[in-house]
PDB file of C-alpha atoms and ligand atoms in Angstrom:
ATOM      1  CA  MET A  14      37.249  12.160  -8.237  1.00 92.00           C
ATOM      2  CA  GLU A  15      33.911  10.567  -7.327  1.00 96.00           C
ATOM      3  CA  THR A  16      34.042   6.779  -6.781  1.00 98.00           C
ATOM      4  CA  LEU A  17      31.430   4.508  -8.342  1.00 98.00           C
ATOM      5  CA  GLN A  18      29.789   3.985  -4.947  1.00 98.00           C
ATOM      6  CA  GLU A  19      29.678   7.746  -4.310  1.00 98.00           C
ATOM      7  CA  LYS A  20      28.123   8.258  -7.740  1.00 98.00           C
ATOM      8  CA  PHE A  21      25.565   5.549  -6.953  1.00 98.00           C
ATOM      9  CA  PHE A  22      24.529   7.240  -3.693  1.00 98.00           C
ATOM     10  CA  ARG A  23      24.432  10.712  -5.311  1.00 98.00           C
ATOM     11  CA  LEU A  24      22.265   9.538  -8.216  1.00 98.00           C
ATOM     12  CA  LYS A  25      20.018   7.468  -5.953  1.00 98.00           C
ATOM     13  CA  LYS A  26      19.302  10.622  -3.951  1.00 98.00           C
ATOM     14  CA  GLU A  27      18.919  12.878  -7.005  1.00 98.00           C
ATOM     15  CA  ARG A  28      16.509  10.428  -8.645  1.00 98.00           C
ATOM     16  CA  ASN A  29      14.643   9.762  -5.399  1.00 98.00           C
ATOM     17  CA  ALA A  30      15.159   6.061  -5.997  1.00 98.00           C
ATOM     18  CA  VAL A  31      14.752   2.994  -3.827  1.00 98.00           C
ATOM     19  CA  VAL A  32      16.883  -0.092  -4.485  1.00 98.00           C
ATOM     20  CA  LEU A  33      15.196  -3.477  -4.079  1.00 98.00           C
ATOM     21  CA  ALA A  34      17.422  -6.554  -4.333  1.00 98.00           C
ATOM     22  CA  HIS A  35      17.043 -10.322  -4.254  1.00 98.00           C
ATOM     23  CA  TYR A  36      19.267 -12.577  -2.140  1.00 98.00           C
ATOM     24  CA  TYR A  37      20.804 -14.027  -5.318  1.00 98.00           C
ATOM     25  CA  GLN A  38      22.499 -10.738  -6.195  1.00 98.00           C
ATOM     26  CA  ASP A  39      26.241 -10.292  -5.667  1.00 97.00           C
ATOM     27  CA  GLY A  40      27.166  -9.397  -2.085  1.00 98.00           C
ATOM     28  CA  GLU A  41      28.150  -5.882  -3.144  1.00 98.00           C
ATOM     29  CA  ILE A  42      24.642  -5.235  -4.515  1.00 98.00           C
ATOM     30  CA  GLN A  43      22.965  -6.804  -1.471  1.00 98.00           C
ATOM     31  CA  ASP A  44      24.950  -4.436   0.761  1.00 98.00           C
ATOM     32  CA  LEU A  45      23.820  -1.382  -1.233  1.00 98.00           C
ATOM     33  CA  ALA A  46      20.122  -2.280  -1.304  1.00 98.00           C
ATOM     34  CA  ASP A  47      17.478  -0.395   0.668  1.00 98.00           C
ATOM     35  CA  PHE A  48      15.447  -3.582   0.836  1.00 98.00           C
ATOM     36  CA  LEU A  49      16.613  -7.153   0.462  1.00 98.00           C
ATOM     37  CA  GLY A  50      14.253 -10.120   0.250  1.00 98.00           C
ATOM     38  CA  ASP A  51      12.838 -13.188  -1.420  1.00 98.00           C
ATOM     39  CA  SER A  52      10.315 -12.949  -4.246  1.00 98.00           C
ATOM     40  CA  LEU A  53       7.314 -12.493  -1.967  1.00 98.00           C
ATOM     41  CA  ALA A  54       8.919  -9.901   0.322  1.00 98.00           C
ATOM     42  CA  LEU A  55      10.140  -7.980  -2.733  1.00 98.00           C
ATOM     43  CA  ALA A  56       6.655  -7.904  -4.277  1.00 98.00           C
ATOM     44  CA  GLN A  57       5.186  -6.710  -0.970  1.00 98.00           C
ATOM     45  CA  ALA A  58       7.912  -4.062  -0.628  1.00 98.00           C
ATOM     46  CA  ALA A  59       7.522  -2.890  -4.246  1.00 98.00           C
ATOM     47  CA  LYS A  60       3.830  -2.258  -3.710  1.00 98.00           C
ATOM     48  CA  LYS A  61       4.614   0.034  -0.758  1.00 98.00           C
ATOM     49  CA  VAL A  62       7.407   2.121  -2.362  1.00 98.00           C
ATOM     50  CA  ASP A  63       6.557   5.810  -2.459  1.00 97.00           C
ATOM     51  CA  ALA A  64       9.829   7.091  -3.954  1.00 98.00           C
ATOM     52  CA  ASP A  65       9.763   8.102  -7.655  1.00 98.00           C
ATOM     53  CA  VAL A  66      12.016   5.351  -8.949  1.00 98.00           C
ATOM     54  CA  ILE A  67      12.434   1.649  -8.166  1.00 99.00           C
ATOM     55  CA  LEU A  68      15.823   0.237  -9.174  1.00 99.00           C
ATOM     56  CA  PHE A  69      15.124  -3.490  -9.169  1.00 99.00           C
ATOM     57  CA  CYS A  70      18.191  -5.690  -8.743  1.00 98.00           C
ATOM     58  CA  GLY A  71      16.922  -9.136  -9.558  1.00 98.00           C
ATOM     59  CA  VAL A  72      15.572 -10.541 -12.802  1.00 98.00           C
ATOM     60  CA  HIS A  73      13.046  -9.249 -15.310  1.00 98.00           C
ATOM     61  CA  PHE A  74       9.892 -10.957 -13.973  1.00 98.00           C
ATOM     62  CA  MET A  75      10.563  -9.449 -10.525  1.00 98.00           C
ATOM     63  CA  ALA A  76      10.849  -5.907 -11.893  1.00 98.00           C
ATOM     64  CA  GLU A  77       7.768  -6.523 -14.031  1.00 98.00           C
ATOM     65  CA  THR A  78       5.892  -7.602 -10.895  1.00 98.00           C
ATOM     66  CA  ALA A  79       6.956  -4.349  -9.199  1.00 98.00           C
ATOM     67  CA  LYS A  80       5.558  -2.361 -12.152  1.00 98.00           C
ATOM     68  CA  ILE A  81       2.274  -4.297 -12.071  1.00 98.00           C
ATOM     69  CA  LEU A  82       1.884  -3.594  -8.338  1.00 98.00           C
ATOM     70  CA  ASN A  83       3.093   0.024  -8.351  1.00 98.00           C
ATOM     71  CA  PRO A  84       2.456   1.380 -11.878  1.00 98.00           C
ATOM     72  CA  THR A  85       3.037   5.084 -11.265  1.00 98.00           C
ATOM     73  CA  LYS A  86       6.701   4.485 -10.384  1.00 98.00           C
ATOM     74  CA  THR A  87       9.525   4.430 -12.873  1.00 98.00           C
ATOM     75  CA  VAL A  88      10.859   0.861 -12.585  1.00 98.00           C
ATOM     76  CA  ILE A  89      14.393   0.385 -13.880  1.00 98.00           C
ATOM     77  CA  ILE A  90      16.562  -2.714 -14.015  1.00 98.00           C
ATOM     78  CA  PRO A  91      20.384  -2.817 -14.343  1.00 98.00           C
ATOM     79  CA  ASP A  92      20.331  -5.297 -17.246  1.00 98.00           C
ATOM     80  CA  MET A  93      17.300  -6.006 -19.427  1.00 98.00           C
ATOM     81  CA  ASN A  94      18.798  -9.405 -20.365  1.00 98.00           C
ATOM     82  CA  ALA A  95      18.467 -10.699 -16.807  1.00 98.00           C
ATOM     83  CA  GLY A  96      15.812 -13.303 -17.541  1.00 98.00           C
ATOM     84  CA  CYS A  97      14.824 -16.581 -15.895  1.00 98.00           C
ATOM     85  CA  SER A  98      14.758 -20.123 -17.314  1.00 96.00           C
ATOM     86  CA  LEU A  99      11.540 -20.843 -15.449  1.00 97.00           C
ATOM     87  CA  ALA A 100       9.755 -17.802 -16.848  1.00 98.00           C
ATOM     88  CA  ASP A 101      11.099 -18.630 -20.332  1.00 98.00           C
ATOM     89  CA  SER A 102       9.748 -22.177 -20.089  1.00 98.00           C
ATOM     90  CA  ALA A 103       6.174 -20.872 -20.257  1.00 98.00           C
ATOM     91  CA  PRO A 104       5.575 -18.987 -23.526  1.00 98.00           C
ATOM     92  CA  GLN A 105       2.204 -17.227 -23.610  1.00 98.00           C
ATOM     93  CA  ALA A 106       0.659 -19.065 -26.602  1.00 98.00           C
ATOM     94  CA  GLU A 107       1.428 -22.561 -25.257  1.00 98.00           C
ATOM     95  CA  PHE A 108       0.332 -21.581 -21.776  1.00 98.00           C
ATOM     96  CA  LYS A 109      -2.965 -20.219 -23.126  1.00 98.00           C
ATOM     97  CA  LYS A 110      -3.610 -23.515 -24.928  1.00 98.00           C
ATOM     98  CA  TRP A 111      -2.792 -25.495 -21.764  1.00 98.00           C
ATOM     99  CA  ARG A 112      -5.243 -23.391 -19.834  1.00 98.00           C
ATOM    100  CA  GLU A 113      -7.908 -23.889 -22.507  1.00 98.00           C
ATOM    101  CA  ASP A 114      -7.251 -27.641 -22.477  1.00 98.00           C
ATOM    102  CA  HIS A 115      -8.105 -27.685 -18.743  1.00 98.00           C
ATOM    103  CA  PRO A 116     -11.329 -25.648 -18.543  1.00 98.00           C
ATOM    104  CA  ASP A 117     -12.380 -27.105 -15.185  1.00 98.00           C
ATOM    105  CA  HIS A 118      -9.018 -26.369 -13.478  1.00 98.00           C
ATOM    106  CA  ILE A 119      -7.947 -23.337 -11.492  1.00 98.00           C
ATOM    107  CA  VAL A 120      -4.482 -22.124 -12.569  1.00 98.00           C
ATOM    108  CA  ILE A 121      -1.870 -21.352  -9.907  1.00 98.00           C
ATOM    109  CA  SER A 122       1.322 -19.858 -11.327  1.00 98.00           C
ATOM    110  CA  TYR A 123       4.626 -19.437  -9.574  1.00 98.00           C
ATOM    111  CA  ILE A 124       5.662 -15.771  -9.638  1.00 98.00           C
ATOM    112  CA  ASN A 125       8.618 -16.741 -11.893  1.00 98.00           C
ATOM    113  CA  CYS A 126       6.599 -16.172 -15.076  1.00 98.00           C
ATOM    114  CA  SER A 127       5.890 -13.335 -17.504  1.00 98.00           C
ATOM    115  CA  ALA A 128       3.121 -10.769 -17.106  1.00 98.00           C
ATOM    116  CA  ASP A 129       1.375 -12.499 -20.048  1.00 98.00           C
ATOM    117  CA  VAL A 130       1.296 -15.774 -18.116  1.00 98.00           C
ATOM    118  CA  LYS A 131       0.235 -14.034 -14.905  1.00 98.00           C
ATOM    119  CA  ALA A 132      -2.649 -12.482 -16.847  1.00 98.00           C
ATOM    120  CA  LEU A 133      -3.797 -16.009 -17.812  1.00 98.00           C
ATOM    121  CA  SER A 134      -3.553 -17.304 -14.212  1.00 98.00           C
ATOM    122  CA  ASP A 135      -6.030 -17.326 -11.320  1.00 98.00           C
ATOM    123  CA  ILE A 136      -3.598 -17.024  -8.401  1.00 98.00           C
ATOM    124  CA  ILE A 137       0.131 -16.387  -8.173  1.00 98.00           C
ATOM    125  CA  CYS A 138       2.333 -17.965  -5.525  1.00 98.00           C
ATOM    126  CA  THR A 139       5.981 -17.831  -4.484  1.00 98.00           C
ATOM    127  CA  SER A 140       8.127 -20.454  -2.817  1.00 98.00           C
ATOM    128  CA  SER A 141       7.319 -18.991   0.604  1.00 96.00           C
ATOM    129  CA  ASN A 142       3.521 -19.098   0.295  1.00 98.00           C
ATOM    130  CA  ALA A 143       2.921 -21.913  -2.221  1.00 98.00           C
ATOM    131  CA  GLU A 144       1.585 -24.363   0.380  1.00 97.00           C
ATOM    132  CA  LYS A 145      -0.803 -21.777   1.759  1.00 98.00           C
ATOM    133  CA  ILE A 146      -2.027 -20.798  -1.707  1.00 98.00           C
ATOM    134  CA  VAL A 147      -2.652 -24.406  -2.808  1.00 98.00           C
ATOM    135  CA  ASN A 148      -4.377 -25.131   0.518  1.00 97.00           C
ATOM    136  CA  SER A 149      -6.667 -22.117  -0.016  1.00 97.00           C
ATOM    137  CA  VAL A 150      -8.240 -23.897  -2.997  1.00 98.00           C
ATOM    138  CA  PRO A 151     -11.201 -26.178  -2.067  1.00 97.00           C
ATOM    139  CA  LEU A 152     -10.269 -29.883  -2.203  1.00 97.00           C
ATOM    140  CA  GLU A 153     -12.787 -30.715  -4.934  1.00 97.00           C
ATOM    141  CA  GLN A 154     -11.362 -28.014  -7.233  1.00 98.00           C
ATOM    142  CA  LYS A 155      -8.850 -29.318  -9.789  1.00 98.00           C
ATOM    143  CA  ILE A 156      -5.578 -27.392 -10.081  1.00 98.00           C
ATOM    144  CA  CYS A 157      -3.073 -26.671 -12.846  1.00 98.00           C
ATOM    145  CA  PHE A 158       0.307 -25.583 -11.459  1.00 98.00           C
ATOM    146  CA  ALA A 159       2.967 -23.795 -13.556  1.00 98.00           C
ATOM    147  CA  PRO A 160       5.727 -23.337 -14.520  1.00 98.00           C
ATOM    148  CA  ASP A 161       8.012 -25.156 -12.034  1.00 98.00           C
ATOM    149  CA  LYS A 162       7.489 -28.934 -12.174  1.00 98.00           C
ATOM    150  CA  TYR A 163       9.789 -29.513  -9.193  1.00 98.00           C
ATOM    151  CA  LEU A 164       8.040 -27.071  -6.871  1.00 98.00           C
ATOM    152  CA  GLY A 165       4.794 -28.573  -8.195  1.00 98.00           C
ATOM    153  CA  SER A 166       5.902 -32.156  -7.431  1.00 98.00           C
ATOM    154  CA  PHE A 167       7.113 -31.088  -3.983  1.00 98.00           C
ATOM    155  CA  LEU A 168       3.646 -29.641  -3.252  1.00 98.00           C
ATOM    156  CA  VAL A 169       1.821 -32.679  -4.650  1.00 98.00           C
ATOM    157  CA  LYS A 170       3.840 -34.940  -2.352  1.00 98.00           C
ATOM    158  CA  LYS A 171       3.756 -32.712   0.738  1.00 97.00           C
ATOM    159  CA  LEU A 172       0.073 -31.754   0.531  1.00 98.00           C
ATOM    160  CA  GLY A 173      -1.179 -35.056  -0.923  1.00 96.00           C
ATOM    161  CA  ARG A 174      -2.966 -33.094  -3.622  1.00 96.00           C
ATOM    162  CA  GLU A 175      -2.982 -34.050  -7.300  1.00 97.00           C
ATOM    163  CA  MET A 176      -2.177 -31.203  -9.689  1.00 98.00           C
ATOM    164  CA  GLU A 177      -1.542 -30.946 -13.435  1.00 98.00           C
ATOM    165  CA  LEU A 178       2.051 -29.712 -13.739  1.00 98.00           C
ATOM    166  CA  TRP A 179       3.664 -27.535 -16.398  1.00 98.00           C
ATOM    167  CA  ASN A 180       7.030 -28.887 -17.560  1.00 98.00           C
ATOM    168  CA  GLY A 181       9.336 -26.027 -16.498  1.00 98.00           C
ATOM    169  CA  SER A 182      12.409 -25.868 -14.290  1.00 97.00           C
ATOM    170  CA  CYS A 183      15.086 -23.569 -12.917  1.00 97.00           C
ATOM    171  CA  GLN A 184      18.447 -24.106 -14.607  1.00 95.00           C
ATOM    172  CA  VAL A 185      20.224 -23.440 -11.303  1.00 96.00           C
ATOM    173  CA  HIS A 186      18.211 -25.561  -8.894  1.00 97.00           C
ATOM    174  CA  GLU A 187      17.853 -28.543 -11.220  1.00 96.00           C
ATOM    175  CA  THR A 188      21.607 -28.950 -11.587  1.00 95.00           C
ATOM    176  CA  PHE A 189      22.785 -29.618  -8.038  1.00 95.00           C
ATOM    177  CA  SER A 190      24.883 -32.759  -7.803  1.00 94.00           C
ATOM    178  CA  GLU A 191      23.332 -35.605  -5.794  1.00 96.00           C
ATOM    179  CA  ILE A 192      26.717 -37.339  -5.540  1.00 96.00           C
ATOM    180  CA  ALA A 193      28.158 -34.163  -3.998  1.00 95.00           C
ATOM    181  CA  VAL A 194      25.276 -33.983  -1.488  1.00 97.00           C
ATOM    182  CA  ILE A 195      25.917 -37.579  -0.385  1.00 98.00           C
ATOM    183  CA  LYS A 196      29.642 -36.830   0.024  1.00 97.00           C
ATOM    184  CA  MET A 197      29.012 -33.578   1.904  1.00 97.00           C
ATOM    185  CA  GLN A 198      26.617 -35.284   4.325  1.00 98.00           C
ATOM    186  CA  LYS A 199      29.373 -37.835   5.000  1.00 98.00           C
ATOM    187  CA  ASP A 200      32.093 -35.171   5.333  1.00 98.00           C
ATOM    188  CA  TYR A 201      29.996 -32.842   7.540  1.00 98.00           C
ATOM    189  CA  PRO A 202      27.876 -35.236   9.634  1.00 98.00           C
ATOM    190  CA  ASN A 203      26.722 -32.452  11.983  1.00 98.00           C
ATOM    191  CA  ALA A 204      25.496 -30.178   9.217  1.00 98.00           C
ATOM    192  CA  LEU A 205      21.786 -29.733   8.491  1.00 98.00           C
ATOM    193  CA  MET A 206      20.859 -29.521   4.852  1.00 98.00           C
ATOM    194  CA  LEU A 207      18.594 -26.639   3.771  1.00 98.00           C
ATOM    195  CA  ALA A 208      17.171 -26.705   0.248  1.00 98.00           C
ATOM    196  CA  HIS A 209      14.959 -24.625  -2.024  1.00 98.00           C
ATOM    197  CA  PRO A 210      11.791 -26.320  -3.385  1.00 98.00           C
ATOM    198  CA  GLU A 211      12.880 -25.553  -6.969  1.00 98.00           C
ATOM    199  CA  CYS A 212      15.334 -28.484  -6.521  1.00 98.00           C
ATOM    200  CA  PRO A 213      14.303 -31.905  -7.837  1.00 98.00           C
ATOM    201  CA  GLU A 214      13.257 -34.715  -5.514  1.00 98.00           C
ATOM    202  CA  ASN A 215      16.643 -36.481  -5.813  1.00 98.00           C
ATOM    203  CA  ILE A 216      18.131 -33.487  -3.907  1.00 98.00           C
ATOM    204  CA  LEU A 217      15.163 -32.626  -1.667  1.00 98.00           C
ATOM    205  CA  GLN A 218      15.119 -36.182  -0.259  1.00 98.00           C
ATOM    206  CA  TYR A 219      18.290 -35.338   1.727  1.00 98.00           C
ATOM    207  CA  ALA A 220      17.052 -31.997   3.080  1.00 98.00           C
ATOM    208  CA  ASP A 221      16.282 -31.329   6.749  1.00 98.00           C
ATOM    209  CA  TYR A 222      14.374 -28.201   5.728  1.00 98.00           C
ATOM    210  CA  VAL A 223      12.824 -27.115   2.423  1.00 98.00           C
ATOM    211  CA  GLY A 224      11.842 -23.470   1.976  1.00 98.00           C
ATOM    212  CA  SER A 225      12.230 -20.158   0.167  1.00 97.00           C
ATOM    213  CA  THR A 226      15.422 -18.122   0.435  1.00 98.00           C
ATOM    214  CA  THR A 227      13.957 -16.180   3.375  1.00 97.00           C
ATOM    215  CA  GLY A 228      12.820 -19.466   4.921  1.00 98.00           C
ATOM    216  CA  ILE A 229      16.323 -20.911   4.612  1.00 98.00           C
ATOM    217  CA  LEU A 230      17.873 -17.802   6.173  1.00 98.00           C
ATOM    218  CA  LYS A 231      15.378 -17.793   9.064  1.00 98.00           C
ATOM    219  CA  PHE A 232      15.837 -21.519   9.680  1.00 98.00           C
ATOM    220  CA  ALA A 233      19.608 -21.054  10.028  1.00 98.00           C
ATOM    221  CA  GLU A 234      19.048 -18.063  12.340  1.00 98.00           C
ATOM    222  CA  LYS A 235      16.685 -19.953  14.653  1.00 98.00           C
ATOM    223  CA  SER A 236      18.553 -23.276  14.631  1.00 98.00           C
ATOM    224  CA  GLU A 237      20.971 -24.196  17.413  1.00 98.00           C
ATOM    225  CA  ASN A 238      22.993 -26.001  14.759  1.00 98.00           C
ATOM    226  CA  LYS A 239      26.332 -24.529  13.679  1.00 98.00           C
ATOM    227  CA  GLU A 240      26.855 -26.071  10.230  1.00 98.00           C
ATOM    228  CA  PHE A 241      24.603 -26.074   7.180  1.00 98.00           C
ATOM    229  CA  ILE A 242      24.724 -27.536   3.673  1.00 98.00           C
ATOM    230  CA  ILE A 243      22.923 -25.109   1.360  1.00 98.00           C
ATOM    231  CA  ALA A 244      21.142 -26.218  -1.822  1.00 98.00           C
ATOM    232  CA  THR A 245      20.056 -22.968  -3.401  1.00 97.00           C
ATOM    233  CA  GLU A 246      21.754 -20.210  -5.394  1.00 96.00           C
ATOM    234  CA  SER A 247      24.934 -19.306  -3.566  1.00 94.00           C
ATOM    235  CA  GLY A 248      24.160 -15.554  -3.282  1.00 96.00           C
ATOM    236  CA  ILE A 249      22.143 -16.309  -0.129  1.00 97.00           C
ATOM    237  CA  ILE A 250      25.339 -17.381   1.645  1.00 97.00           C
ATOM    238  CA  HIS A 251      26.531 -13.750   1.683  1.00 97.00           C
ATOM    239  CA  GLN A 252      23.578 -12.801   3.888  1.00 97.00           C
ATOM    240  CA  MET A 253      23.852 -15.959   5.994  1.00 98.00           C
ATOM    241  CA  LYS A 254      27.525 -15.281   6.782  1.00 98.00           C
ATOM    242  CA  LYS A 255      26.753 -11.645   7.511  1.00 98.00           C
ATOM    243  CA  ASN A 256      23.864 -12.398   9.886  1.00 98.00           C
ATOM    244  CA  LEU A 257      25.461 -15.512  11.406  1.00 98.00           C
ATOM    245  CA  PRO A 258      29.240 -14.998  11.492  1.00 98.00           C
ATOM    246  CA  ASP A 259      29.786 -17.902  13.903  1.00 98.00           C
ATOM    247  CA  LYS A 260      28.045 -20.473  11.721  1.00 98.00           C
ATOM    248  CA  ILE A 261      29.487 -22.394   8.769  1.00 98.00           C
ATOM    249  CA  PHE A 262      27.785 -22.781   5.393  1.00 98.00           C
ATOM    250  CA  TYR A 263      28.722 -25.247   2.648  1.00 96.00           C
ATOM    251  CA  SER A 264      27.362 -24.606  -0.822  1.00 95.00           C
ATOM    252  CA  VAL A 265      26.305 -27.679  -2.818  1.00 96.00           C
ATOM    253  CA  PRO A 266      28.183 -27.770  -6.153  1.00 91.00           C
ATOM    254  CA  ASN A 267      26.469 -28.200  -9.486  1.00 87.00           C
ATOM    255  CA  LEU A 268      26.827 -31.131 -11.895  1.00 84.00           C
ATOM    256  CA  GLU A 269      29.685 -29.412 -13.693  1.00 82.00           C
ATOM    257  CA  GLY A 270      31.654 -29.417 -10.454  1.00 73.00           C
ATOM    258  CA  CYS A 271      31.547 -25.654  -9.769  1.00 72.00           C
ATOM    259  CA  SER A 272      31.985 -25.194  -6.035  1.00 64.00           C
ATOM    260  CA  CYS A 273      28.798 -23.145  -5.899  1.00 67.00           C
ATOM    261  CA  ASN A 274      25.782 -22.714  -8.119  1.00 85.00           C
ATOM    262  CA  GLU A 275      25.144 -19.225  -9.471  1.00 94.00           C
ATOM    263  CA  CYS A 276      22.224 -17.904 -11.501  1.00 96.00           C
ATOM    264  CA  PRO A 277      23.773 -16.406 -14.654  1.00 95.00           C
ATOM    265  CA  HIS A 278      20.792 -14.061 -15.056  1.00 97.00           C
ATOM    266  CA  MET A 279      20.943 -12.661 -11.534  1.00 97.00           C
ATOM    267  CA  LYS A 280      24.691 -12.250 -11.882  1.00 97.00           C
ATOM    268  CA  LEU A 281      24.354 -10.005 -14.975  1.00 98.00           C
ATOM    269  CA  ASN A 282      23.648  -7.108 -12.627  1.00 98.00           C
ATOM    270  CA  THR A 283      26.647  -5.044 -11.518  1.00 98.00           C
ATOM    271  CA  LEU A 284      27.220  -1.791  -9.674  1.00 98.00           C
ATOM    272  CA  GLU A 285      28.308  -0.163 -12.971  1.00 98.00           C
ATOM    273  CA  LYS A 286      24.986  -1.105 -14.578  1.00 98.00           C
ATOM    274  CA  MET A 287      23.055   0.117 -11.523  1.00 98.00           C
ATOM    275  CA  VAL A 288      24.788   3.494 -11.751  1.00 98.00           C
ATOM    276  CA  ASN A 289      24.101   3.645 -15.480  1.00 98.00           C
ATOM    277  CA  ALA A 290      20.418   2.824 -14.922  1.00 98.00           C
ATOM    278  CA  LEU A 291      20.115   5.591 -12.317  1.00 98.00           C
ATOM    279  CA  GLU A 292      21.897   8.057 -14.576  1.00 98.00           C
ATOM    280  CA  THR A 293      19.875   7.353 -17.733  1.00 98.00           C
ATOM    281  CA  LEU A 294      16.677   6.088 -16.086  1.00 98.00           C
ATOM    282  CA  THR A 295      16.825   3.152 -18.497  1.00 98.00           C
ATOM    283  CA  PRO A 296      16.133   0.371 -19.187  1.00 98.00           C
ATOM    284  CA  THR A 297      12.612   0.840 -17.861  1.00 98.00           C
ATOM    285  CA  ILE A 298       9.832  -1.685 -17.480  1.00 98.00           C
ATOM    286  CA  GLU A 299       6.872  -0.551 -19.574  1.00 98.00           C
ATOM    287  CA  MET A 300       3.535  -2.299 -19.699  1.00 97.00           C
ATOM    288  CA  ASP A 301       0.286  -2.098 -21.556  1.00 98.00           C
ATOM    289  CA  GLU A 302      -2.397  -1.066 -19.045  1.00 98.00           C
ATOM    290  CA  GLU A 303      -4.876  -3.757 -20.109  1.00 98.00           C
ATOM    291  CA  LEU A 304      -2.230  -6.455 -19.581  1.00 98.00           C
ATOM    292  CA  ARG A 305      -1.180  -4.901 -16.267  1.00 98.00           C
ATOM    293  CA  LEU A 306      -4.721  -4.982 -14.917  1.00 98.00           C
ATOM    294  CA  LYS A 307      -5.150  -8.626 -15.942  1.00 98.00           C
ATOM    295  CA  ALA A 308      -1.820  -9.613 -14.339  1.00 98.00           C
ATOM    296  CA  LEU A 309      -2.621  -7.586 -11.221  1.00 98.00           C
ATOM    297  CA  LYS A 310      -5.691  -9.671 -10.308  1.00 98.00           C
ATOM    298  CA  PRO A 311      -3.920 -12.982  -9.524  1.00 98.00           C
ATOM    299  CA  LEU A 312      -1.071 -11.103  -7.826  1.00 98.00           C
ATOM    300  CA  GLU A 313      -3.510  -9.291  -5.537  1.00 98.00           C
ATOM    301  CA  ARG A 314      -5.210 -12.587  -4.801  1.00 98.00           C
ATOM    302  CA  MET A 315      -1.811 -13.899  -3.669  1.00 98.00           C
ATOM    303  CA  LEU A 316      -1.079 -10.830  -1.513  1.00 98.00           C
ATOM    304  CA  GLU A 317      -4.504 -11.095   0.173  1.00 97.00           C
ATOM    305  CA  LEU A 318      -3.789 -14.737   1.010  1.00 96.00           C
ATOM    306  CA  SER A 319      -0.259 -14.010   2.253  1.00 93.00           C
ATOM    307  CA  ASP A 320      -0.904 -11.518   5.069  1.00 71.00           C
TER     308      ASP A 320
HETATM  309  P1  13P B   1      12.407 -17.134  -3.668  1.00 77.86           P
HETATM  310  O1  13P B   1      12.823 -15.726  -3.802  1.00 77.86           O
HETATM  311  O2  13P B   1      10.923 -17.255  -3.500  1.00 77.86           O
HETATM  312  O3  13P B   1      13.151 -17.878  -2.618  1.00 77.86           O
HETATM  313  O4  13P B   1      12.710 -17.849  -5.072  1.00 77.86           O
HETATM  314  C1  13P B   1      13.998 -18.047  -5.491  1.00 77.86           C
HETATM  315  C2  13P B   1      14.207 -17.823  -6.926  1.00 77.86           C
HETATM  316  O5  13P B   1      14.652 -18.667  -7.655  1.00 77.86           O
HETATM  317  C3  13P B   1      13.917 -16.536  -7.459  1.00 77.86           C
HETATM  318  O6  13P B   1      14.210 -16.501  -8.795  1.00 77.86           O
HETATM  319 FE1  SF4 B   2      15.136 -18.095 -12.587  1.00 77.86          FE
HETATM  320 FE2  SF4 B   2      16.437 -20.021 -11.346  1.00 77.86          FE
HETATM  321 FE3  SF4 B   2      17.683 -17.743 -11.815  1.00 77.86          FE
HETATM  322 FE4  SF4 B   2      15.710 -17.858  -9.983  1.00 77.86          FE
HETATM  323  S1  SF4 B   2      17.679 -18.876  -9.864  1.00 77.86           S
HETATM  324  S2  SF4 B   2      15.989 -16.304 -11.553  1.00 77.86           S
HETATM  325  S3  SF4 B   2      14.344 -19.377 -10.907  1.00 77.86           S
HETATM  326  S4  SF4 B   2      16.910 -19.174 -13.361  1.00 77.86           S
END
């Protein structure tokens, strides 16, 4: 009898599919992926795929981005309900009004937003290129930044650049416990703290390094240090332990006291659902061509600025 993993590999071959996965996926999914990365690396990889099918193991806006960048491919996702609180915080109608209320501003949107919001934006950024993207805008040009107010505030402070900020946040990164961070820094005095810029300032103030998931992974790889306190979704720790078996990682708990902080949307994906998606070639990401072309522009602008 064929095991689930065997079925996955058979169907992947039969469908000529490539599996792209984010670091916040379960370890099992990360290990099965053809390409693993942060939001930027996944967008860059999606654009280059020449297989027939992209099975995107992440959340909806990531798969949507893959479809925008590589429209002739069939893009499937294990669970259509895998959304994102940040993307949901920017509904199209309100975002359009915000944009209209700031006619002399350029709009930079974090990639964690819908295709509708991308289509209303001038440039997209991710957590790994946000500084570069903001710095690419002339100093005299006013900026609106959406939807993550914490990443926005981090950039305002770090770059000394005023920006109008949308009031959105990530339900995972905004709920790390500051009290736990203080205790962990006391308990593990030799540990360096690495944090994602979607965290609020009350957490980032303790960080030795702030960066994207790939940035956090690379920092730990390059550092001579042996112990790290990690303030981002705990899925990344799977890859950190795998790449750095001699180092120790402590996950910052959330306000409810869970020992790690998981994204409930990312965690909707399972191997069973991946196999089902490959078998049925559903659910697929479909997009109106006019919308796709509008959303493509700011994404391409980002990719040009990220090389
Ligand atoms: P990065 O992939 O840019 O690190 O962003 C993390 C995230 O929250 C994705 O949803
Ligand atoms: Fe969205 Fe936060 Fe989950 Fe990333 S971790 S997908 S930003 S809710």
